[in-house]
PDB file of C-alpha atoms and ligand atoms in Angstrom:
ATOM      1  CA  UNK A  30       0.000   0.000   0.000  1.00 89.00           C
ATOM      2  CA  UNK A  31       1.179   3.438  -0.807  1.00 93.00           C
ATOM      3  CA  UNK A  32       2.008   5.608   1.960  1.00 95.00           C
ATOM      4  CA  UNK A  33      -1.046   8.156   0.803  1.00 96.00           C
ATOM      5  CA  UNK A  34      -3.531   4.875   1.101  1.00 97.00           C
ATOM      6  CA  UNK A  35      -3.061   4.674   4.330  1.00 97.00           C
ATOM      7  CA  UNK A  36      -4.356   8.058   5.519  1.00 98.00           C
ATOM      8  CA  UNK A  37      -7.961   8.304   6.518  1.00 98.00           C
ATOM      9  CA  UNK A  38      -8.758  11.956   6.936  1.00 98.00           C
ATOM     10  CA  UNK A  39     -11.548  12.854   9.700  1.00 98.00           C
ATOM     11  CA  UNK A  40     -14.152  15.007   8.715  1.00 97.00           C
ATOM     12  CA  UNK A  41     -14.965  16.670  11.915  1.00 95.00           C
ATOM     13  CA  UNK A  42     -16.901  19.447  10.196  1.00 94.00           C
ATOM     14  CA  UNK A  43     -20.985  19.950  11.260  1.00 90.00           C
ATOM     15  CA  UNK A  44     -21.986  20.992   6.969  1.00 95.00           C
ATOM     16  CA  UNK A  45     -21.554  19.481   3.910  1.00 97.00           C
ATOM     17  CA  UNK A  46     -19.893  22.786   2.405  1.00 97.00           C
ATOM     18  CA  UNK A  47     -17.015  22.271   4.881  1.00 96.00           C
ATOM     19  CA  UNK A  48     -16.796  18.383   3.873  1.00 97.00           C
ATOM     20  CA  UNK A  49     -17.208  19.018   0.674  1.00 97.00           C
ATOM     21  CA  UNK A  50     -14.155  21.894   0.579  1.00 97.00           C
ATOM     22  CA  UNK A  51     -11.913  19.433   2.507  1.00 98.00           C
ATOM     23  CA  UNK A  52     -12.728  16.698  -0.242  1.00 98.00           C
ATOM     24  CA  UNK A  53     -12.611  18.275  -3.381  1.00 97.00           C
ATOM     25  CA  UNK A  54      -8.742  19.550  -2.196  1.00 98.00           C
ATOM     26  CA  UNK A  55      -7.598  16.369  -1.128  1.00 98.00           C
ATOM     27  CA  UNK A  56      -9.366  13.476  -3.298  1.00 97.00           C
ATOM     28  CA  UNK A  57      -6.973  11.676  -4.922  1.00 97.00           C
ATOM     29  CA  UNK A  58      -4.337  12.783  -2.253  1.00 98.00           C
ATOM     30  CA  UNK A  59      -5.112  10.442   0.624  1.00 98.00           C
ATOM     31  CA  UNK A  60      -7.056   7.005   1.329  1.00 98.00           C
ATOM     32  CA  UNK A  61     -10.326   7.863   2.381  1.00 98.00           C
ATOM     33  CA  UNK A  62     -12.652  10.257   4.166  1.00 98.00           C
ATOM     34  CA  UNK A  63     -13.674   9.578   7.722  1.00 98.00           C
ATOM     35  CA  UNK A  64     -17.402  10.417   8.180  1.00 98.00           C
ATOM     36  CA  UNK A  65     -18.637  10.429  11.901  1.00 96.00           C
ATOM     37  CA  UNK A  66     -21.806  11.390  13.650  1.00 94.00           C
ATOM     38  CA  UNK A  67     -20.590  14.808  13.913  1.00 92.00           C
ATOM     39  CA  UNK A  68     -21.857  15.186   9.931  1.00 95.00           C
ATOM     40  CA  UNK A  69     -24.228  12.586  10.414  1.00 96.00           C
ATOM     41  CA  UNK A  70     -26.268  14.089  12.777  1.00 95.00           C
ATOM     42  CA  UNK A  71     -26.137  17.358  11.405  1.00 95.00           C
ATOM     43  CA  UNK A  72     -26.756  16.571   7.505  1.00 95.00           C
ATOM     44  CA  UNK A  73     -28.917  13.033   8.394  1.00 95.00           C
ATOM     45  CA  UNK A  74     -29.105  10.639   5.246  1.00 94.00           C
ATOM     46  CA  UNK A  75     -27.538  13.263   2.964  1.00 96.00           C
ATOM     47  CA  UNK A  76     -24.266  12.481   4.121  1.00 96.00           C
ATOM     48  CA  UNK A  77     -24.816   9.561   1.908  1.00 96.00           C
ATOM     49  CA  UNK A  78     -26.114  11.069  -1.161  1.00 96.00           C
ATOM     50  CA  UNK A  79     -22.830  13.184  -0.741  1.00 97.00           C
ATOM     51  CA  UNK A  80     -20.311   9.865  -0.024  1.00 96.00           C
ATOM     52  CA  UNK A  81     -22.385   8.458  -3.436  1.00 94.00           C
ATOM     53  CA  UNK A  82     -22.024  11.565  -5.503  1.00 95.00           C
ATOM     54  CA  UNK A  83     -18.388  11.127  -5.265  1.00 95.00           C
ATOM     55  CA  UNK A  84     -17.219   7.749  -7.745  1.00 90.00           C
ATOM     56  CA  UNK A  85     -13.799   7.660  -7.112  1.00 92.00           C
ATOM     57  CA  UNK A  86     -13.274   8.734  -4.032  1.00 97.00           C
ATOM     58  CA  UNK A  87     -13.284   6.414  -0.770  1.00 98.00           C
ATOM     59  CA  UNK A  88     -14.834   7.227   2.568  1.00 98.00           C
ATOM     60  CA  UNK A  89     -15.234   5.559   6.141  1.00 98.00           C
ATOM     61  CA  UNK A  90     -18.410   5.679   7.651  1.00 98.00           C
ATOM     62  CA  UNK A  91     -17.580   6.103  11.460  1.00 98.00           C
ATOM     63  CA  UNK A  92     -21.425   4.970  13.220  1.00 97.00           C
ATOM     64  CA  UNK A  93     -20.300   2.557  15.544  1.00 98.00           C
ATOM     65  CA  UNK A  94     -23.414   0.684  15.143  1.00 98.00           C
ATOM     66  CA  UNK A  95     -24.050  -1.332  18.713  1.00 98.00           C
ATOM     67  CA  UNK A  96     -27.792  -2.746  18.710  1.00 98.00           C
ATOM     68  CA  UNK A  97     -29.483  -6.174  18.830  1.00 98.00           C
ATOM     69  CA  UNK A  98     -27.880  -8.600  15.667  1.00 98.00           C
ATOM     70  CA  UNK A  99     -31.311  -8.301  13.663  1.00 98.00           C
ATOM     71  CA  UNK A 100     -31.025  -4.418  13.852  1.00 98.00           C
ATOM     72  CA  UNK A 101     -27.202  -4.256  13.266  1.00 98.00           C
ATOM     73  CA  UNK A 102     -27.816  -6.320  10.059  1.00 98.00           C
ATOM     74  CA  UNK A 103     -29.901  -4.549   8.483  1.00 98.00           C
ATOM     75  CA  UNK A 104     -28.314  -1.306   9.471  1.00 98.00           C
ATOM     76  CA  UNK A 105     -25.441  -3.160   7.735  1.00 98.00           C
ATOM     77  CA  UNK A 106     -27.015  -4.027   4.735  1.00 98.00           C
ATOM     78  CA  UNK A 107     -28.129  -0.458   4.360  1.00 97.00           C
ATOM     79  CA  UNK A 108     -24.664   1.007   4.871  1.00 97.00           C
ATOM     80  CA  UNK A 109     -23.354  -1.160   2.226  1.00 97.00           C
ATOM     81  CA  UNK A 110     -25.647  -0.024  -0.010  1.00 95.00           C
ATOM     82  CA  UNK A 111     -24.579   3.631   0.370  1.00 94.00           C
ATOM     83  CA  UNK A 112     -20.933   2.586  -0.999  1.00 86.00           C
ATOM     84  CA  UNK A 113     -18.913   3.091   1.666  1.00 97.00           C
ATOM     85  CA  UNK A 114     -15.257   2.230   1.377  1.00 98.00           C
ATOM     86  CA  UNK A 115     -15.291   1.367   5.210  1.00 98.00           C
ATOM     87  CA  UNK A 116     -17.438   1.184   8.477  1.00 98.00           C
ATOM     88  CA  UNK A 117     -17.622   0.261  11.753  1.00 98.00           C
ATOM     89  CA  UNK A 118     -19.352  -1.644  14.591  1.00 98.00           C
ATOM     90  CA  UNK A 119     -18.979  -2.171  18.332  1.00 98.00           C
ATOM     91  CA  UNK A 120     -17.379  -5.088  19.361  1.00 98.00           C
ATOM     92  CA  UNK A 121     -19.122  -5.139  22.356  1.00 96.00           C
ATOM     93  CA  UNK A 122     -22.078  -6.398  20.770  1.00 97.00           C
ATOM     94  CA  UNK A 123     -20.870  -9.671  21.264  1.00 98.00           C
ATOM     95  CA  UNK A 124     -19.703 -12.690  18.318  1.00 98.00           C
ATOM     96  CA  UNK A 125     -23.528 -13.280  17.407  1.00 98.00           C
ATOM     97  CA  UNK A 126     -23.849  -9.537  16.892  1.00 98.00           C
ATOM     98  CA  UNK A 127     -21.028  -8.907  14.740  1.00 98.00           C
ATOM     99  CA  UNK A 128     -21.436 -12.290  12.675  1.00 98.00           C
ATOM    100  CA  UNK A 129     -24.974 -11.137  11.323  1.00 98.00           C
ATOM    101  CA  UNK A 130     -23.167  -7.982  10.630  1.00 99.00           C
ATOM    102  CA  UNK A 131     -20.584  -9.286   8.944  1.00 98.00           C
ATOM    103  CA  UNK A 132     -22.868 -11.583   6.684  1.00 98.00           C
ATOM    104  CA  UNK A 133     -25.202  -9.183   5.703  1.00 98.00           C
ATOM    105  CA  UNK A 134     -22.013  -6.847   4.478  1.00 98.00           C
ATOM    106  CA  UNK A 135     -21.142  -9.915   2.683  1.00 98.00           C
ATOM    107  CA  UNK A 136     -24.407 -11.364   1.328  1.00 98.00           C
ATOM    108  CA  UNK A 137     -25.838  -7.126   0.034  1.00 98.00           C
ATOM    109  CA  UNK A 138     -22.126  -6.409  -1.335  1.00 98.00           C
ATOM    110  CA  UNK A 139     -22.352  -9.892  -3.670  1.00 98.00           C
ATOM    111  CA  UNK A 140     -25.950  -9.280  -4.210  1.00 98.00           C
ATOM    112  CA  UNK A 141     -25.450  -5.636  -5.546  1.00 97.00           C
ATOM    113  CA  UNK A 142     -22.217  -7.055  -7.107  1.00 97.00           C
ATOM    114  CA  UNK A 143     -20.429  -3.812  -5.284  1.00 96.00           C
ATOM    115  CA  UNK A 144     -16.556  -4.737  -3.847  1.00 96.00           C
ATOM    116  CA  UNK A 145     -17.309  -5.363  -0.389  1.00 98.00           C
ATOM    117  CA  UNK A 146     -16.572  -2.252   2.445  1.00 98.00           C
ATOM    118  CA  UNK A 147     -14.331  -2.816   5.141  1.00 98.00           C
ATOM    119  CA  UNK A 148     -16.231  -3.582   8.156  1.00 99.00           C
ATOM    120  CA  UNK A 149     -14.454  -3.098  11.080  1.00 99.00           C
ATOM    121  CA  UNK A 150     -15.165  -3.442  15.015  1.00 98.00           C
ATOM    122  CA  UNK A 151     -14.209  -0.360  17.426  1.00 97.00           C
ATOM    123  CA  UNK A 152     -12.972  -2.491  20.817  1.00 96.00           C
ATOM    124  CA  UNK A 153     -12.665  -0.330  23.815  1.00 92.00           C
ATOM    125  CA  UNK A 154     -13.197   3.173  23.630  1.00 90.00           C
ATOM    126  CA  UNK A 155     -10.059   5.648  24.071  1.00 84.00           C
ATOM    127  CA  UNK A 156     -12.228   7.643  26.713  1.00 87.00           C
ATOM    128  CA  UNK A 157     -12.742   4.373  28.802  1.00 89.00           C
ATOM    129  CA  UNK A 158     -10.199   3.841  31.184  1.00 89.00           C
ATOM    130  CA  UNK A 159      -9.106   0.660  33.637  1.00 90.00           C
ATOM    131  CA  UNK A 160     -10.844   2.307  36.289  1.00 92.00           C
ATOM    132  CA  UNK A 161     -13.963   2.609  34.382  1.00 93.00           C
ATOM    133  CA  UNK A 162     -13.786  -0.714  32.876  1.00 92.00           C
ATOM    134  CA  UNK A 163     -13.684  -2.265  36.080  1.00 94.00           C
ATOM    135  CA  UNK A 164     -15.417  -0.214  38.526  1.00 94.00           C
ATOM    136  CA  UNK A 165     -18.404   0.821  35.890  1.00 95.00           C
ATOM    137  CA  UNK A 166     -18.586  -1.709  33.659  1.00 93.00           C
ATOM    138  CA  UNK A 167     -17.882  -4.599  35.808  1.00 94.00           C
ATOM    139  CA  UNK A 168     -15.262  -6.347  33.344  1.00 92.00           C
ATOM    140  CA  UNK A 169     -13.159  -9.406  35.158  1.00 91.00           C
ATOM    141  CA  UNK A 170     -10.561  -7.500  37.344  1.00 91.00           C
ATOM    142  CA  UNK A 171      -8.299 -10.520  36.178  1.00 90.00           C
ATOM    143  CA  UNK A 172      -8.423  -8.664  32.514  1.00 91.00           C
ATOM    144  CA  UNK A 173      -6.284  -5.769  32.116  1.00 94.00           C
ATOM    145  CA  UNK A 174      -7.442  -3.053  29.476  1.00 93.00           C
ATOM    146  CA  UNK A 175      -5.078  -4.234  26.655  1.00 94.00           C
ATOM    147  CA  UNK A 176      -5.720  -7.582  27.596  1.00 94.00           C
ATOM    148  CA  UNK A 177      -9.562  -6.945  27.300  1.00 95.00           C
ATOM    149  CA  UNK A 178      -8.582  -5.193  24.114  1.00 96.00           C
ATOM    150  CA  UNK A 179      -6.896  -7.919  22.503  1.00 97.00           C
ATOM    151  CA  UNK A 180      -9.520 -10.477  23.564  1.00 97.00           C
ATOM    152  CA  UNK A 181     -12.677  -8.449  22.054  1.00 97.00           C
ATOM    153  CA  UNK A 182      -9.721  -8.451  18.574  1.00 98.00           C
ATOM    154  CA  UNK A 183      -9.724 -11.952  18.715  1.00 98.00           C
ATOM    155  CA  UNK A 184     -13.558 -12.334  19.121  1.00 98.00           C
ATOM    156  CA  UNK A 185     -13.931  -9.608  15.799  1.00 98.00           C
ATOM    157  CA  UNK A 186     -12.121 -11.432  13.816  1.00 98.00           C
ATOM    158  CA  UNK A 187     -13.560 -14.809  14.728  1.00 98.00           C
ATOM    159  CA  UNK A 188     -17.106 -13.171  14.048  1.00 98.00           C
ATOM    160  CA  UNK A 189     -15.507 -12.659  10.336  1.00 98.00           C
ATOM    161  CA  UNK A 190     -14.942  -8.355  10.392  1.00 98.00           C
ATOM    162  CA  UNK A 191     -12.022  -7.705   8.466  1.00 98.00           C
ATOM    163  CA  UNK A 192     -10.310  -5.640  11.717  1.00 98.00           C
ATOM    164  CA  UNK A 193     -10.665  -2.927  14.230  1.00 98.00           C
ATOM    165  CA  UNK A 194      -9.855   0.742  15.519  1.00 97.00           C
ATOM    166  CA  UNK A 195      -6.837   0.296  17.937  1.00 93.00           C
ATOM    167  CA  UNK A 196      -5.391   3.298  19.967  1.00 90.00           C
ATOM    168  CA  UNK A 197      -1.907   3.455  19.004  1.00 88.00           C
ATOM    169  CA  UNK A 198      -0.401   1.723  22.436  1.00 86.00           C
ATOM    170  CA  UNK A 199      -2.235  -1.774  21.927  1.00 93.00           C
ATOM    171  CA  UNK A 200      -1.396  -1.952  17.937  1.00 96.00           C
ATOM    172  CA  UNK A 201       1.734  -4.537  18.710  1.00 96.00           C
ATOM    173  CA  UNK A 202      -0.793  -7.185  21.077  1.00 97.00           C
ATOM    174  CA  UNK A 203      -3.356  -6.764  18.552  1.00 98.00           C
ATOM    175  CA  UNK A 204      -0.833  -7.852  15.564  1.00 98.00           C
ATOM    176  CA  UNK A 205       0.944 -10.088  17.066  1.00 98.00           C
ATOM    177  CA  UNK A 206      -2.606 -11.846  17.854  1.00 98.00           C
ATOM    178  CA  UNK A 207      -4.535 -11.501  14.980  1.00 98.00           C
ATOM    179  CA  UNK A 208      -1.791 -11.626  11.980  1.00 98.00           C
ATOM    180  CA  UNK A 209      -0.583  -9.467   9.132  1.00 97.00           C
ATOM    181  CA  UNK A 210      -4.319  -9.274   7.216  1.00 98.00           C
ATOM    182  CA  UNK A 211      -6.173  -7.998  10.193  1.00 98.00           C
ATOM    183  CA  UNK A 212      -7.057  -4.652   9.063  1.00 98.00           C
ATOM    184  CA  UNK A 213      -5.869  -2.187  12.481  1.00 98.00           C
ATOM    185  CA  UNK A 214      -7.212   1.634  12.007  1.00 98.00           C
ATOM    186  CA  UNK A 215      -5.711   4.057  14.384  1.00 96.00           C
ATOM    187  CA  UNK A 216      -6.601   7.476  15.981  1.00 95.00           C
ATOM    188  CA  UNK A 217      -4.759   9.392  18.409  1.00 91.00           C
ATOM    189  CA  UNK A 218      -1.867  10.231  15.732  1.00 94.00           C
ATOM    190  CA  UNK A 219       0.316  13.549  15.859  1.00 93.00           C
ATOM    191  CA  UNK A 220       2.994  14.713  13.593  1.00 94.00           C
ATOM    192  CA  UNK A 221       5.759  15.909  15.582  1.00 92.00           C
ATOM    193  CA  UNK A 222       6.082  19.209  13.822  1.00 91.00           C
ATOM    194  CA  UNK A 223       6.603  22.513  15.580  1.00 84.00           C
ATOM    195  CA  UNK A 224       3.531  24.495  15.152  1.00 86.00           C
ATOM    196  CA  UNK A 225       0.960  21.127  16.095  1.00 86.00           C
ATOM    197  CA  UNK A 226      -0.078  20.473  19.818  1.00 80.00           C
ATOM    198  CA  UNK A 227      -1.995  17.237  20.962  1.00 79.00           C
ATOM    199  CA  UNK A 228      -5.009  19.055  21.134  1.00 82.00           C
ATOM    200  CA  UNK A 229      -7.474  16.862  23.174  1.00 80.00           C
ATOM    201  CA  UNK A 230      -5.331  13.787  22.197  1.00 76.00           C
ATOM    202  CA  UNK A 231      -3.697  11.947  25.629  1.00 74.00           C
ATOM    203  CA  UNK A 232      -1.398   9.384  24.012  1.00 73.00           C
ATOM    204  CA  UNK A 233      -0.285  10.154  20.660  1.00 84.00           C
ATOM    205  CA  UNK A 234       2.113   8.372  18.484  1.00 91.00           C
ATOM    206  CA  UNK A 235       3.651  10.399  15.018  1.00 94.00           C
ATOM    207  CA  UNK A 236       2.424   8.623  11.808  1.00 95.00           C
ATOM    208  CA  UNK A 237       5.904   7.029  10.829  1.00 95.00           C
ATOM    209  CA  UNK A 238       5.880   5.407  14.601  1.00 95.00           C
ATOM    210  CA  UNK A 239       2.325   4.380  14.212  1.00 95.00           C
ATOM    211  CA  UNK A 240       3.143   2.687  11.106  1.00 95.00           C
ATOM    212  CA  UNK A 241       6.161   1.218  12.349  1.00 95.00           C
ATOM    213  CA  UNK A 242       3.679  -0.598  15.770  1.00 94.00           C
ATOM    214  CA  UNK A 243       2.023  -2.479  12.796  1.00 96.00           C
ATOM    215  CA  UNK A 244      -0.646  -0.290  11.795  1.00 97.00           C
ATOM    216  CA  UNK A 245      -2.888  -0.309   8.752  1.00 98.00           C
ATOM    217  CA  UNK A 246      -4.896   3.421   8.080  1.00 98.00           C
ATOM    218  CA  UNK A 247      -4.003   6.157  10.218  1.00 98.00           C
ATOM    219  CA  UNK A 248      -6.970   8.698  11.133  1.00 97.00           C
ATOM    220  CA  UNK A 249      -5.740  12.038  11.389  1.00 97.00           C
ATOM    221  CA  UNK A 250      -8.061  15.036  11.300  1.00 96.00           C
ATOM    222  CA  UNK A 251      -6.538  18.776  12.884  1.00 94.00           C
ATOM    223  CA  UNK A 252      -3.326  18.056  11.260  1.00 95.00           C
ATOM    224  CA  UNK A 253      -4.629  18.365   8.008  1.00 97.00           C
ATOM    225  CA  UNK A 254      -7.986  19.772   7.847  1.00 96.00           C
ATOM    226  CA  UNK A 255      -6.624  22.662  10.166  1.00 94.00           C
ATOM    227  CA  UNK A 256      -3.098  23.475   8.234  1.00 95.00           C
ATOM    228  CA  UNK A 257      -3.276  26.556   6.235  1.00 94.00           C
ATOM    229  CA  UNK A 258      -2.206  24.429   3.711  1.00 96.00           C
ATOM    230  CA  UNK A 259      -3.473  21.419   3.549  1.00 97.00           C
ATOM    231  CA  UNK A 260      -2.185  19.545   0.519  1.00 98.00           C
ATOM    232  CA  UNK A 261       1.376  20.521   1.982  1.00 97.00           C
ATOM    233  CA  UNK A 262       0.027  18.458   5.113  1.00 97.00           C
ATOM    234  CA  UNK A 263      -0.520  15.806   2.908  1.00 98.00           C
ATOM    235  CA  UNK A 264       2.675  15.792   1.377  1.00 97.00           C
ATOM    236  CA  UNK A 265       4.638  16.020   4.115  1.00 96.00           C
ATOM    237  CA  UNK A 266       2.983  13.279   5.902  1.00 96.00           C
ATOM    238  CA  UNK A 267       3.247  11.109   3.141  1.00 96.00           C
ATOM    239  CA  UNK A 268       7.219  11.980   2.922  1.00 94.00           C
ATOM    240  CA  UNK A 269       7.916  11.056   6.772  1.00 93.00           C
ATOM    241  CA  UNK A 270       5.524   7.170   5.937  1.00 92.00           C
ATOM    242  CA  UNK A 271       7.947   7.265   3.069  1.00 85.00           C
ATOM    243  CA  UNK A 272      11.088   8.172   4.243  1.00 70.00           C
ATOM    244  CA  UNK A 273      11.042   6.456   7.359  1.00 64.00           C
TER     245      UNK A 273
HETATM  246  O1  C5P B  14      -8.186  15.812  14.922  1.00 97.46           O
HETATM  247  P1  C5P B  14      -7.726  14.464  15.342  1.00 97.46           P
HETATM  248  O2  C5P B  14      -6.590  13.924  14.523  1.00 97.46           O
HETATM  249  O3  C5P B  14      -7.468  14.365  16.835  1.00 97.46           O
HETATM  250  O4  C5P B  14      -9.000  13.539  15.010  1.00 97.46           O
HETATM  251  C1  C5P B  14      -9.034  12.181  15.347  1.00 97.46           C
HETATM  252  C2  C5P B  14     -10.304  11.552  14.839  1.00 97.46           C
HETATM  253  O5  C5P B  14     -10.324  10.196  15.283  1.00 97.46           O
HETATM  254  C3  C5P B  14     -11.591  12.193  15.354  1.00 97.46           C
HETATM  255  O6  C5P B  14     -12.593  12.023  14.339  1.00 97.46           O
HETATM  256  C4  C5P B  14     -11.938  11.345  16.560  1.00 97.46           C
HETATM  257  O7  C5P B  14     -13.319  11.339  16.821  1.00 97.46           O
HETATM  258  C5  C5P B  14     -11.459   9.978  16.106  1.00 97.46           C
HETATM  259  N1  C5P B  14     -11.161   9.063  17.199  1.00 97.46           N
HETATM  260  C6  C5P B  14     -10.215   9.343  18.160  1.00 97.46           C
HETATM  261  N2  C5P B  14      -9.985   8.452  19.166  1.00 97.46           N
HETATM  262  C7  C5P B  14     -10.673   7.319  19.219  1.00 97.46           C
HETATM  263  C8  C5P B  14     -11.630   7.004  18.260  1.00 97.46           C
HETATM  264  C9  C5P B  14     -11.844   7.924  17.249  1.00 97.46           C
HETATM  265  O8  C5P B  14      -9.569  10.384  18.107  1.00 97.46           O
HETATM  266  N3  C5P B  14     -10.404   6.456  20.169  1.00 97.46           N
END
């Protein structure tokens, strides 16, 4: 994969002129297009007349569909429809849960004869920490986060999803446990350039190091939609995947 594949630019924008402005500059530049509920909720089901009215351009649906498997289904079959590059569900739905999702990807990508979309399986939130896990949520005090992490991997890929969102620090458990194909998306990625901060981003890791831990698509957003150039953000991202 090309080092410009592998960038997955978040479209944290609340209008489709700002997507759109963001897209027109960089199609053709980078991987895909990261569409969350940010956009969604603000535009509704126009988001996806926009992702269609583009043909060659790729884009990750971020809806982190968690619901009953019936419901997740069909909210997959839907999705698919829409010609999405990429999109997600929560792992936490449990293997019966993300196996109906993952068949009826599989079953309305053949039957539209479309190239199947990505479907990937968000594990443990960023924002959720040990504490939470265990105090809140009640998960086995024997399981550590990344532990946790890696076992809900495990379970996605057993269900048949082709990988997950990992934050940067459990990318190496996560590879080493689920192999070379398993599709790993990461967040939480900062160039280490001068003029950038973290911004609300705890643990970051620059895009060559991120790479490096075994990742597949990096999502970076405020690096690049925020540059006052951002085709130069591009290209100097792409130069430090490159060069490293
Ligand atoms: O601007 P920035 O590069 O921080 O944007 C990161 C994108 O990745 C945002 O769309 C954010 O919602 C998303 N994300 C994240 N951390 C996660 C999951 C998703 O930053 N754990």
């Amino acid at each position: 994969m090309q080092a410009q594949d592998r960038l997955i630019v978040a479209l944290d924008v609340s209008s489709l002129d700002e997507a759109r402005s963001i897209v027109e500059e960089l199609a053709g530049s980078v991987g895909m297009f990261k569409i969350g509920l940010e956009l969604f909720t603000a535009c509704g089901t126009e988001v996806f007349q926009f992702i269609e009215s583009y043909q060659n351009v790729r884009f990750f649906f971020d809806g982190k569909f968690h619901d009953i498997p019936n419901t997740v289904a069909a909210a997959c079959r839907n999705t698919t429809r829409t010609n999405v590059g990429m999109f997600n569900i929560h792992a936490q739905g449990g293997i019966e849960m993300m196996s109906a999702a993952a068949k009826a990807t599989r079953e309305e990508a053949a039957a539209k004869n479309i190239e199947k979309p990505i479907l990937i399986a968000v594990t443990v939130l960023t924002s959720i920490s040990e504490s939470i896990l265990h105090e809140q949520i009640k998960t086995s005090k024997d399981l550590d986060l990344a532990n946790y992490v890696v076992h809900l991997a495990k379970m996605t890929q057993e269900a048949g999803l082709d990988g997950v969102v990992a934050s940067p620090r459990e990318v190496p458990l996560i590879r080493e446990a689920c192999g070379n194909d398993f599709v790993i998306v990461t967040p939480g990625i900062r160039p280490n350039w001068p003029e950038l901060g973290k911004d609300d981003q705890k643990r970051v890791l620059t895009p060559a190091e991120a790479i490096a831990q075994g990742s597949t698509y990096l999502v970076i957003g405020r690096p690049i939609t925020r540059a006052q150039n951002r085709m130069a953000a591009v290209k100097r991202l792409c130069g430090e995947l490159v060069s490293h």
